[in-house]
PDB file of C-alpha atoms and ligand atoms in Angstrom:
ATOM      1  CA  MET A1494     -15.330  29.081  15.727  1.00 98.00           C
ATOM      2  CA  GLU A1495     -13.604  30.397  12.589  1.00 98.00           C
ATOM      3  CA  ILE A1496     -15.089  29.578   9.159  1.00 98.00           C
ATOM      4  CA  ILE A1497     -12.183  29.044   6.817  1.00 98.00           C
ATOM      5  CA  ARG A1498     -12.891  29.227   3.059  1.00 98.00           C
ATOM      6  CA  THR A1499      -9.327  29.125   1.682  1.00 98.00           C
ATOM      7  CA  VAL A1500      -6.773  26.385   1.514  1.00 98.00           C
ATOM      8  CA  LYS A1501      -4.142  29.083   2.397  1.00 98.00           C
ATOM      9  CA  ARG A1502      -5.897  29.900   5.729  1.00 98.00           C
ATOM     10  CA  LEU A1503      -6.474  26.233   6.602  1.00 98.00           C
ATOM     11  CA  GLU A1504      -2.714  25.499   5.954  1.00 98.00           C
ATOM     12  CA  GLU A1505      -1.731  28.606   8.379  1.00 98.00           C
ATOM     13  CA  VAL A1506      -3.964  27.218  11.095  1.00 98.00           C
ATOM     14  CA  VAL A1507      -2.678  23.578  10.758  1.00 98.00           C
ATOM     15  CA  ASP A1508       0.972  24.712  10.720  1.00 98.00           C
ATOM     16  CA  ASP A1509       0.528  26.766  13.840  1.00 98.00           C
ATOM     17  CA  ALA A1510      -1.230  23.882  15.700  1.00 98.00           C
ATOM     18  CA  ARG A1511       1.451  21.303  14.538  1.00 98.00           C
ATOM     19  CA  SER A1512       4.276  23.636  15.544  1.00 98.00           C
ATOM     20  CA  LYS A1513       2.770  23.618  19.037  1.00 98.00           C
ATOM     21  CA  GLY A1514       2.432  19.972  19.139  1.00 98.00           C
ATOM     22  CA  LEU A1515      -1.281  19.969  19.237  1.00 98.00           C
ATOM     23  CA  SER A1516      -3.397  17.038  18.142  1.00 98.00           C
ATOM     24  CA  ILE A1517      -5.755  17.639  15.258  1.00 99.00           C
ATOM     25  CA  GLY A1518      -9.201  15.862  14.880  1.00 99.00           C
ATOM     26  CA  LEU A1519     -10.741  16.041  11.336  1.00 99.00           C
ATOM     27  CA  VAL A1520     -14.339  15.389  10.572  1.00 99.00           C
ATOM     28  CA  PRO A1521     -14.950  15.408   6.889  1.00 98.00           C
ATOM     29  CA  THR A1522     -18.522  15.953   5.849  1.00 98.00           C
ATOM     30  CA  MET A1523     -20.681  17.015   3.016  1.00 98.00           C
ATOM     31  CA  GLY A1524     -22.891  19.193   5.179  1.00 98.00           C
ATOM     32  CA  ALA A1525     -26.572  18.796   5.722  1.00 96.00           C
ATOM     33  CA  LEU A1526     -25.418  17.891   9.289  1.00 98.00           C
ATOM     34  CA  HIS A1527     -27.495  15.758  11.708  1.00 97.00           C
ATOM     35  CA  ALA A1528     -27.113  13.939  14.956  1.00 98.00           C
ATOM     36  CA  GLY A1529     -24.901  11.293  13.270  1.00 98.00           C
ATOM     37  CA  HIS A1530     -22.382  14.020  12.360  1.00 98.00           C
ATOM     38  CA  ARG A1531     -22.774  15.559  15.802  1.00 98.00           C
ATOM     39  CA  SER A1532     -21.695  12.334  17.336  1.00 98.00           C
ATOM     40  CA  LEU A1533     -18.497  12.307  15.158  1.00 98.00           C
ATOM     41  CA  VAL A1534     -17.682  15.888  16.066  1.00 98.00           C
ATOM     42  CA  GLU A1535     -18.371  15.387  19.825  1.00 98.00           C
ATOM     43  CA  ARG A1536     -15.870  12.315  19.764  1.00 98.00           C
ATOM     44  CA  ALA A1537     -13.316  14.376  17.927  1.00 98.00           C
ATOM     45  CA  ARG A1538     -13.800  17.172  20.340  1.00 98.00           C
ATOM     46  CA  ALA A1539     -13.220  14.782  23.286  1.00 98.00           C
ATOM     47  CA  GLU A1540     -10.014  13.282  21.711  1.00 98.00           C
ATOM     48  CA  ASN A1541      -8.121  16.177  20.238  1.00 98.00           C
ATOM     49  CA  ASP A1542      -6.730  19.604  21.061  1.00 98.00           C
ATOM     50  CA  ILE A1543      -8.059  21.060  17.809  1.00 98.00           C
ATOM     51  CA  VAL A1544     -11.185  20.021  15.807  1.00 99.00           C
ATOM     52  CA  ILE A1545     -11.621  20.883  12.240  1.00 99.00           C
ATOM     53  CA  THR A1546     -14.881  19.934  10.304  1.00 98.00           C
ATOM     54  CA  SER A1547     -14.937  20.320   6.513  1.00 98.00           C
ATOM     55  CA  VAL A1548     -18.312  21.021   4.872  1.00 98.00           C
ATOM     56  CA  PHE A1549     -17.907  20.326   1.156  1.00 98.00           C
ATOM     57  CA  VAL A1550     -20.313  18.654  -1.226  1.00 98.00           C
ATOM     58  CA  ASN A1551     -17.590  17.022  -3.384  1.00 98.00           C
ATOM     59  CA  PRO A1552     -18.561  16.833  -7.044  1.00 98.00           C
ATOM     60  CA  THR A1553     -16.150  14.150  -7.927  1.00 98.00           C
ATOM     61  CA  GLN A1554     -17.788  11.373  -5.882  1.00 98.00           C
ATOM     62  CA  PHE A1555     -21.264  11.864  -7.503  1.00 97.00           C
ATOM     63  CA  ASN A1556     -21.788   9.468 -10.275  1.00 91.00           C
ATOM     64  CA  ASN A1557     -25.317  10.842 -10.825  1.00 92.00           C
ATOM     65  CA  PRO A1558     -25.579  14.643 -11.577  1.00 95.00           C
ATOM     66  CA  GLU A1559     -29.169  14.823 -10.381  1.00 93.00           C
ATOM     67  CA  ASP A1560     -28.047  13.547  -6.956  1.00 92.00           C
ATOM     68  CA  LEU A1561     -25.293  16.183  -6.835  1.00 96.00           C
ATOM     69  CA  ARG A1562     -27.741  18.867  -7.935  1.00 95.00           C
ATOM     70  CA  THR A1563     -30.289  18.006  -5.274  1.00 92.00           C
ATOM     71  CA  TYR A1564     -27.927  17.148  -2.429  1.00 94.00           C
ATOM     72  CA  PRO A1565     -29.193  19.224   0.494  1.00 94.00           C
ATOM     73  CA  ARG A1566     -27.132  22.243   1.328  1.00 96.00           C
ATOM     74  CA  THR A1567     -27.694  23.860   4.780  1.00 97.00           C
ATOM     75  CA  GLU A1568     -24.442  25.851   5.325  1.00 97.00           C
ATOM     76  CA  GLU A1569     -25.791  28.298   7.973  1.00 97.00           C
ATOM     77  CA  ALA A1570     -27.460  25.663  10.162  1.00 98.00           C
ATOM     78  CA  ASP A1571     -24.320  23.489   9.753  1.00 98.00           C
ATOM     79  CA  CYS A1572     -22.018  26.186  11.122  1.00 98.00           C
ATOM     80  CA  ARG A1573     -24.442  26.808  13.906  1.00 98.00           C
ATOM     81  CA  MET A1574     -24.343  23.159  14.971  1.00 98.00           C
ATOM     82  CA  LEU A1575     -20.515  22.985  14.625  1.00 98.00           C
ATOM     83  CA  GLU A1576     -20.177  26.076  16.753  1.00 98.00           C
ATOM     84  CA  GLU A1577     -22.495  24.565  19.462  1.00 98.00           C
ATOM     85  CA  CYS A1578     -20.416  21.381  19.481  1.00 98.00           C
ATOM     86  CA  GLY A1579     -17.261  23.317  20.109  1.00 98.00           C
ATOM     87  CA  VAL A1580     -15.522  22.959  16.810  1.00 98.00           C
ATOM     88  CA  ASP A1581     -12.645  25.111  16.331  1.00 98.00           C
ATOM     89  CA  TYR A1582     -12.497  25.540  12.478  1.00 99.00           C
ATOM     90  CA  ALA A1583     -15.224  24.919   9.973  1.00 98.00           C
ATOM     91  CA  PHE A1584     -13.535  24.432   6.621  1.00 99.00           C
ATOM     92  CA  VAL A1585     -16.124  25.404   3.985  1.00 98.00           C
ATOM     93  CA  PRO A1586     -14.271  25.786   0.641  1.00 98.00           C
ATOM     94  CA  SER A1587     -15.716  26.386  -2.834  1.00 98.00           C
ATOM     95  CA  VAL A1588     -15.366  23.796  -5.600  1.00 98.00           C
ATOM     96  CA  GLN A1589     -12.845  26.138  -7.262  1.00 98.00           C
ATOM     97  CA  GLU A1590     -10.748  26.400  -4.072  1.00 98.00           C
ATOM     98  CA  MET A1591     -10.590  22.573  -3.666  1.00 98.00           C
ATOM     99  CA  TYR A1592     -10.094  21.768  -7.238  1.00 98.00           C
ATOM    100  CA  PRO A1593      -8.347  24.632  -8.970  1.00 98.00           C
ATOM    101  CA  GLU A1594      -7.337  22.046 -11.602  1.00 97.00           C
ATOM    102  CA  PRO A1595      -9.522  18.997 -12.251  1.00 97.00           C
ATOM    103  CA  ASP A1596      -8.335  16.100 -10.097  1.00 98.00           C
ATOM    104  CA  THR A1597      -7.316  13.391 -12.582  1.00 98.00           C
ATOM    105  CA  ARG A1598      -5.748  11.047  -9.954  1.00 98.00           C
ATOM    106  CA  VAL A1599      -6.845   7.465 -10.293  1.00 98.00           C
ATOM    107  CA  PHE A1600      -6.338   5.492  -7.010  1.00 98.00           C
ATOM    108  CA  ASP A1601      -5.507   1.689  -7.154  1.00 98.00           C
ATOM    109  CA  LEU A1602      -8.077   0.948  -4.499  1.00 98.00           C
ATOM    110  CA  GLY A1603      -8.255  -2.841  -5.256  1.00 98.00           C
ATOM    111  CA  PRO A1604     -11.010  -5.255  -4.314  1.00 98.00           C
ATOM    112  CA  VAL A1605     -12.494  -3.343  -1.429  1.00 98.00           C
ATOM    113  CA  ALA A1606     -13.804  -0.727  -3.855  1.00 98.00           C
ATOM    114  CA  GLU A1607     -14.903  -3.119  -6.512  1.00 98.00           C
ATOM    115  CA  VAL A1608     -17.982  -4.650  -4.893  1.00 98.00           C
ATOM    116  CA  MET A1609     -21.234  -3.206  -3.578  1.00 98.00           C
ATOM    117  CA  GLU A1610     -21.168   0.590  -3.728  1.00 98.00           C
ATOM    118  CA  GLY A1611     -18.105   0.384  -6.012  1.00 98.00           C
ATOM    119  CA  ALA A1612     -20.033  -1.914  -8.434  1.00 98.00           C
ATOM    120  CA  MET A1613     -23.133   0.113  -8.345  1.00 97.00           C
ATOM    121  CA  ARG A1614     -21.716   3.668  -8.441  1.00 96.00           C
ATOM    122  CA  PRO A1615     -18.664   3.670 -10.905  1.00 96.00           C
ATOM    123  CA  GLY A1616     -16.029   6.258  -9.943  1.00 97.00           C
ATOM    124  CA  HIS A1617     -17.794   7.113  -6.672  1.00 98.00           C
ATOM    125  CA  PHE A1618     -14.953   5.675  -4.378  1.00 98.00           C
ATOM    126  CA  ASN A1619     -12.088   7.223  -6.570  1.00 98.00           C
ATOM    127  CA  GLY A1620     -13.808  10.455  -5.957  1.00 98.00           C
ATOM    128  CA  VAL A1621     -14.048   9.810  -2.233  1.00 98.00           C
ATOM    129  CA  ALA A1622     -10.356   9.046  -2.150  1.00 99.00           C
ATOM    130  CA  GLN A1623      -9.469  12.157  -4.140  1.00 98.00           C
ATOM    131  CA  ILE A1624     -11.282  14.558  -1.735  1.00 98.00           C
ATOM    132  CA  VAL A1625     -10.229  12.702   1.422  1.00 99.00           C
ATOM    133  CA  SER A1626      -6.742  12.546   0.494  1.00 98.00           C
ATOM    134  CA  ARG A1627      -6.714  16.237  -0.262  1.00 98.00           C
ATOM    135  CA  LEU A1628      -8.371  17.012   3.076  1.00 99.00           C
ATOM    136  CA  PHE A1629      -5.854  14.791   4.854  1.00 99.00           C
ATOM    137  CA  ALA A1630      -2.816  16.438   3.019  1.00 98.00           C
ATOM    138  CA  LEU A1631      -4.186  19.862   4.019  1.00 98.00           C
ATOM    139  CA  ALA A1632      -5.497  19.346   7.567  1.00 98.00           C
ATOM    140  CA  LYS A1633      -2.801  16.923   8.616  1.00 98.00           C
ATOM    141  CA  PRO A1634      -5.089  15.259  11.219  1.00 99.00           C
ATOM    142  CA  THR A1635      -3.879  13.146  13.968  1.00 98.00           C
ATOM    143  CA  ARG A1636      -7.284  11.371  13.794  1.00 99.00           C
ATOM    144  CA  ALA A1637     -10.065  11.474  11.312  1.00 99.00           C
ATOM    145  CA  TYR A1638     -13.600  10.451  12.018  1.00 99.00           C
ATOM    146  CA  PHE A1639     -16.030   8.628   9.706  1.00 98.00           C
ATOM    147  CA  GLY A1640     -19.551   7.219  10.411  1.00 98.00           C
ATOM    148  CA  GLU A1641     -19.960   3.256  10.078  1.00 98.00           C
ATOM    149  CA  LYS A1642     -23.135   3.838   8.151  1.00 98.00           C
ATOM    150  CA  ASP A1643     -20.928   4.166   5.039  1.00 98.00           C
ATOM    151  CA  PHE A1644     -19.118   0.967   6.167  1.00 98.00           C
ATOM    152  CA  GLN A1645     -17.425   0.287   2.823  1.00 98.00           C
ATOM    153  CA  GLN A1646     -16.202   3.780   2.563  1.00 98.00           C
ATOM    154  CA  ILE A1647     -14.043   3.347   5.701  1.00 98.00           C
ATOM    155  CA  ALA A1648     -12.439   0.281   4.200  1.00 98.00           C
ATOM    156  CA  VAL A1649     -11.682   2.165   1.073  1.00 98.00           C
ATOM    157  CA  ILE A1650     -10.332   5.234   2.979  1.00 98.00           C
ATOM    158  CA  ARG A1651      -8.032   2.789   4.949  1.00 98.00           C
ATOM    159  CA  ARG A1652      -6.744   1.591   1.592  1.00 98.00           C
ATOM    160  CA  MET A1653      -6.136   5.094   0.351  1.00 98.00           C
ATOM    161  CA  VAL A1654      -4.251   5.922   3.550  1.00 98.00           C
ATOM    162  CA  GLU A1655      -2.142   2.866   3.066  1.00 98.00           C
ATOM    163  CA  LEU A1656      -1.464   3.796  -0.632  1.00 98.00           C
ATOM    164  CA  GLU A1657      -0.544   7.444   0.217  1.00 98.00           C
ATOM    165  CA  GLY A1658       1.370   6.614   3.342  1.00 98.00           C
ATOM    166  CA  PHE A1659      -0.628   9.104   5.693  1.00 98.00           C
ATOM    167  CA  ASP A1660       0.314   8.852   9.288  1.00 98.00           C
ATOM    168  CA  LEU A1661      -3.067   9.099  11.085  1.00 98.00           C
ATOM    169  CA  GLU A1662      -5.592   7.288  12.808  1.00 98.00           C
ATOM    170  CA  ILE A1663      -8.899   6.455  11.145  1.00 98.00           C
ATOM    171  CA  VAL A1664     -11.599   6.412  13.781  1.00 98.00           C
ATOM    172  CA  PRO A1665     -14.872   4.573  12.727  1.00 98.00           C
ATOM    173  CA  CYS A1666     -17.919   5.728  14.710  1.00 98.00           C
ATOM    174  CA  PRO A1667     -21.215   3.785  15.338  1.00 98.00           C
ATOM    175  CA  ILE A1668     -24.273   4.377  13.273  1.00 98.00           C
ATOM    176  CA  VAL A1669     -26.834   6.863  14.956  1.00 98.00           C
ATOM    177  CA  ARG A1670     -30.434   5.951  14.379  1.00 98.00           C
ATOM    178  CA  GLU A1671     -33.801   7.496  14.764  1.00 98.00           C
ATOM    179  CA  SER A1672     -35.926   6.039  17.680  1.00 98.00           C
ATOM    180  CA  ASP A1673     -37.712   3.854  15.021  1.00 98.00           C
ATOM    181  CA  GLY A1674     -34.298   2.464  13.804  1.00 98.00           C
ATOM    182  CA  LEU A1675     -33.808   4.408  10.541  1.00 98.00           C
ATOM    183  CA  ALA A1676     -30.148   5.267  10.227  1.00 98.00           C
ATOM    184  CA  LEU A1677     -29.475   8.984  10.115  1.00 98.00           C
ATOM    185  CA  SER A1678     -28.590  10.173   6.639  1.00 97.00           C
ATOM    186  CA  SER A1679     -28.570  13.640   4.926  1.00 93.00           C
ATOM    187  CA  ARG A1680     -30.724  11.932   2.316  1.00 93.00           C
ATOM    188  CA  ASN A1681     -33.488  11.178   4.623  1.00 96.00           C
ATOM    189  CA  VAL A1682     -34.921  14.658   4.171  1.00 94.00           C
ATOM    190  CA  ARG A1683     -35.816  13.496   0.642  1.00 94.00           C
ATOM    191  CA  LEU A1684     -38.178  10.802   1.896  1.00 98.00           C
ATOM    192  CA  SER A1685     -41.955  11.435   1.573  1.00 98.00           C
ATOM    193  CA  PRO A1686     -44.200  10.886   4.618  1.00 98.00           C
ATOM    194  CA  GLU A1687     -45.231   7.443   3.304  1.00 98.00           C
ATOM    195  CA  ALA A1688     -41.586   6.430   2.446  1.00 98.00           C
ATOM    196  CA  ARG A1689     -40.261   7.796   5.856  1.00 98.00           C
ATOM    197  CA  ALA A1690     -42.980   5.474   7.595  1.00 98.00           C
ATOM    198  CA  THR A1691     -41.711   2.468   5.579  1.00 98.00           C
ATOM    199  CA  ALA A1692     -37.959   3.081   5.838  1.00 98.00           C
ATOM    200  CA  PRO A1693     -37.429   1.766   9.527  1.00 98.00           C
ATOM    201  CA  LYS A1694     -38.411  -1.711   8.177  1.00 98.00           C
ATOM    202  CA  ILE A1695     -34.908  -1.962   6.776  1.00 98.00           C
ATOM    203  CA  HIS A1696     -33.219  -1.920   9.975  1.00 98.00           C
ATOM    204  CA  TYR A1697     -35.961  -4.109  11.556  1.00 98.00           C
ATOM    205  CA  LEU A1698     -35.442  -6.848   9.155  1.00 98.00           C
ATOM    206  CA  LEU A1699     -31.716  -6.617   9.353  1.00 98.00           C
ATOM    207  CA  GLU A1700     -32.044  -7.128  13.042  1.00 98.00           C
ATOM    208  CA  GLN A1701     -34.446  -9.945  12.730  1.00 98.00           C
ATOM    209  CA  SER A1702     -31.873 -11.703  10.567  1.00 98.00           C
ATOM    210  CA  LEU A1703     -29.602 -12.004  13.599  1.00 98.00           C
ATOM    211  CA  ASN A1704     -32.110 -14.831  14.586  1.00 98.00           C
ATOM    212  CA  LEU A1705     -31.576 -16.650  11.221  1.00 98.00           C
ATOM    213  CA  LYS A1706     -27.833 -16.654  11.982  1.00 98.00           C
ATOM    214  CA  ALA A1707     -28.507 -18.011  15.476  1.00 98.00           C
ATOM    215  CA  ASP A1708     -30.646 -20.780  13.824  1.00 98.00           C
ATOM    216  CA  GLY A1709     -27.601 -21.865  11.684  1.00 98.00           C
ATOM    217  CA  MET A1710     -28.359 -20.227   8.371  1.00 98.00           C
ATOM    218  CA  GLN A1711     -25.258 -19.591   6.319  1.00 98.00           C
ATOM    219  CA  PRO A1712     -24.446 -16.054   4.833  1.00 98.00           C
ATOM    220  CA  LYS A1713     -25.464 -16.430   1.134  1.00 97.00           C
ATOM    221  CA  GLU A1714     -28.781 -18.045   2.026  1.00 98.00           C
ATOM    222  CA  LEU A1715     -29.354 -15.519   4.811  1.00 98.00           C
ATOM    223  CA  ALA A1716     -28.528 -12.526   2.447  1.00 98.00           C
ATOM    224  CA  ALA A1717     -30.993 -13.797  -0.074  1.00 98.00           C
ATOM    225  CA  THR A1718     -33.696 -14.327   2.614  1.00 98.00           C
ATOM    226  CA  VAL A1719     -33.294 -10.811   3.923  1.00 98.00           C
ATOM    227  CA  ALA A1720     -33.261  -9.273   0.367  1.00 98.00           C
ATOM    228  CA  ALA A1721     -36.511 -11.145  -0.361  1.00 98.00           C
ATOM    229  CA  ALA A1722     -38.081 -10.024   2.922  1.00 98.00           C
ATOM    230  CA  ILE A1723     -37.262  -6.371   2.191  1.00 98.00           C
ATOM    231  CA  ASP A1724     -38.716  -6.634  -1.369  1.00 98.00           C
ATOM    232  CA  ASP A1725     -41.828  -7.998   0.211  1.00 98.00           C
ATOM    233  CA  VAL A1726     -42.418  -4.624   2.024  1.00 98.00           C
ATOM    234  CA  GLU A1727     -44.433  -2.372  -0.243  1.00 98.00           C
ATOM    235  CA  GLY A1728     -42.373   0.694  -1.169  1.00 98.00           C
ATOM    236  CA  LEU A1729     -38.993  -0.972  -0.681  1.00 98.00           C
ATOM    237  CA  GLU A1730     -36.727  -2.482  -3.348  1.00 98.00           C
ATOM    238  CA  THR A1731     -33.403  -4.026  -2.565  1.00 98.00           C
ATOM    239  CA  GLU A1732     -30.470  -2.955  -4.847  1.00 98.00           C
ATOM    240  CA  TYR A1733     -28.054  -5.460  -3.117  1.00 98.00           C
ATOM    241  CA  TYR A1734     -27.623  -7.243   0.273  1.00 98.00           C
ATOM    242  CA  SER A1735     -24.139  -8.767   0.683  1.00 98.00           C
ATOM    243  CA  ILE A1736     -22.702 -10.301   3.728  1.00 98.00           C
ATOM    244  CA  VAL A1737     -18.867  -9.589   3.669  1.00 98.00           C
ATOM    245  CA  ASP A1738     -15.817  -9.731   5.672  1.00 98.00           C
ATOM    246  CA  ALA A1739     -15.671  -6.567   7.607  1.00 98.00           C
ATOM    247  CA  GLU A1740     -12.117  -5.801   6.562  1.00 97.00           C
ATOM    248  CA  THR A1741     -11.804  -6.939   2.944  1.00 98.00           C
ATOM    249  CA  MET A1742     -15.485  -6.309   1.951  1.00 98.00           C
ATOM    250  CA  GLN A1743     -15.445  -9.555   0.015  1.00 98.00           C
ATOM    251  CA  PRO A1744     -18.584 -11.805   0.249  1.00 98.00           C
ATOM    252  CA  ILE A1745     -18.206 -14.799   2.468  1.00 98.00           C
ATOM    253  CA  ASP A1746     -19.842 -18.303   2.070  1.00 97.00           C
ATOM    254  CA  ARG A1747     -19.546 -19.478   5.615  1.00 98.00           C
ATOM    255  CA  TRP A1748     -19.465 -17.445   8.897  1.00 98.00           C
ATOM    256  CA  GLU A1749     -16.033 -18.974   9.782  1.00 97.00           C
ATOM    257  CA  ASP A1750     -14.601 -17.362   6.593  1.00 97.00           C
ATOM    258  CA  ALA A1751     -14.972 -13.895   8.237  1.00 98.00           C
ATOM    259  CA  GLY A1752     -11.553 -12.516   9.540  1.00 97.00           C
ATOM    260  CA  VAL A1753     -10.844 -11.008  12.853  1.00 96.00           C
ATOM    261  CA  LEU A1754     -13.209  -8.025  12.324  1.00 95.00           C
ATOM    262  CA  GLY A1755     -16.136 -10.311  11.718  1.00 97.00           C
ATOM    263  CA  ALA A1756     -18.839 -10.211   9.102  1.00 98.00           C
ATOM    264  CA  VAL A1757     -21.035  -7.472   8.134  1.00 98.00           C
ATOM    265  CA  GLY A1758     -24.192  -7.256   6.109  1.00 98.00           C
ATOM    266  CA  CYS A1759     -24.460  -4.216   3.877  1.00 98.00           C
ATOM    267  CA  VAL A1760     -27.619  -3.162   2.252  1.00 98.00           C
ATOM    268  CA  THR A1761     -28.831  -0.711  -0.362  1.00 98.00           C
ATOM    269  CA  VAL A1762     -32.644  -0.076  -0.667  1.00 98.00           C
ATOM    270  CA  PHE A1763     -34.643   2.197  -2.809  1.00 98.00           C
ATOM    271  CA  CYS A1764     -37.452   3.549  -0.625  1.00 98.00           C
ATOM    272  CA  GLY A1765     -39.930   5.689  -2.553  1.00 96.00           C
ATOM    273  CA  GLY A1766     -37.122   6.623  -5.006  1.00 94.00           C
ATOM    274  CA  VAL A1767     -34.622   7.422  -2.343  1.00 96.00           C
ATOM    275  CA  ARG A1768     -31.393   5.344  -2.099  1.00 96.00           C
ATOM    276  CA  LEU A1769     -30.836   4.352   1.377  1.00 98.00           C
ATOM    277  CA  ILE A1770     -27.876   2.338   2.785  1.00 98.00           C
ATOM    278  CA  ASP A1771     -27.626   0.509   6.074  1.00 98.00           C
ATOM    279  CA  ASN A1772     -25.591  -2.340   7.656  1.00 98.00           C
ATOM    280  CA  ILE A1773     -25.495  -4.787  10.477  1.00 98.00           C
ATOM    281  CA  ARG A1774     -22.647  -6.682  12.175  1.00 98.00           C
ATOM    282  CA  TYR A1775     -23.105 -10.410  12.479  1.00 97.00           C
TER     283      TYR A1775
HETATM  284  O1  PAF B2178     -19.355  10.363   3.900  1.00 58.49           O
HETATM  285  C1  PAF B2178     -19.246  11.553   3.476  1.00 58.49           C
HETATM  286  O2  PAF B2178     -19.980  12.478   3.868  1.00 58.49           O
HETATM  287  C2  PAF B2178     -18.293  11.794   2.233  1.00 58.49           C
HETATM  288  O3  PAF B2178     -18.106  10.688   1.553  1.00 58.49           O
HETATM  289  C3  PAF B2178     -16.987  12.320   2.607  1.00 58.49           C
HETATM  290  C4  PAF B2178     -16.172  11.315   3.518  1.00 58.49           C
HETATM  291  C5  PAF B2178     -17.227  13.543   3.578  1.00 58.49           C
HETATM  292  C6  PAF B2178     -16.078  12.734   1.514  1.00 58.49           C
HETATM  293  O4  PAF B2178     -16.754  13.662   0.747  1.00 58.49           O
END
């Protein structure tokens, strides 16, 4: 595996692969890699001739400077994992390399980016669109892989791809969980032992809510019931729980209102001061 630190070298590698007609799988990450990232990389490895993984903590998508400062950075371990997974190129640029000039682009992301994470974290999705569009322009992937834990992010990236006219396939990959149900996240390392013991209740309560749907409860009431059940757990505090159309990200009143992709319940919960997100398909 080659570690690439410059845009120039990435462009050389990509031009060479493209000229040979090779397919390129891109796995964009912010590092602090875990088994969830591993599953994305393994899928990319199985489906493409060349695999590029980017490791870059993108400052423009952090609306909270403290979150950016304390975001886990584990470059050496990340590169070891990527090498083990058979990645061809780890693209690990500096902030200066990615943003020699400040990126002032504002994307018209529309309604998918206005709700939930978009409402709670102003500017976050515009920052995601900035970095992902830049990575797509440089790596020219045939396919790009994203985890469904950040379900809304995938909808936003699809919108950015449409706006920018990128010719590539977005491949959503299922959430990977700990054996007790906690969705893997780079932020899990920040959980205290008590918070870590409480956090799996989020997934447990989401799963239990499938029974409420089976009993005929409609989305709005179900969302309120689940949020209340989460808040009843000591140490958990719901920021939002919304049941939305899986394509448009807009809240639905009735299950029949969901389009072809169905409905998804998206939750953000504070657990011992750590902001965790998760979701479930209905
Ligand atoms: O999901 C993430 O890790 C990041 O938002 C991404 C897509 C790598 C962009 O920085």
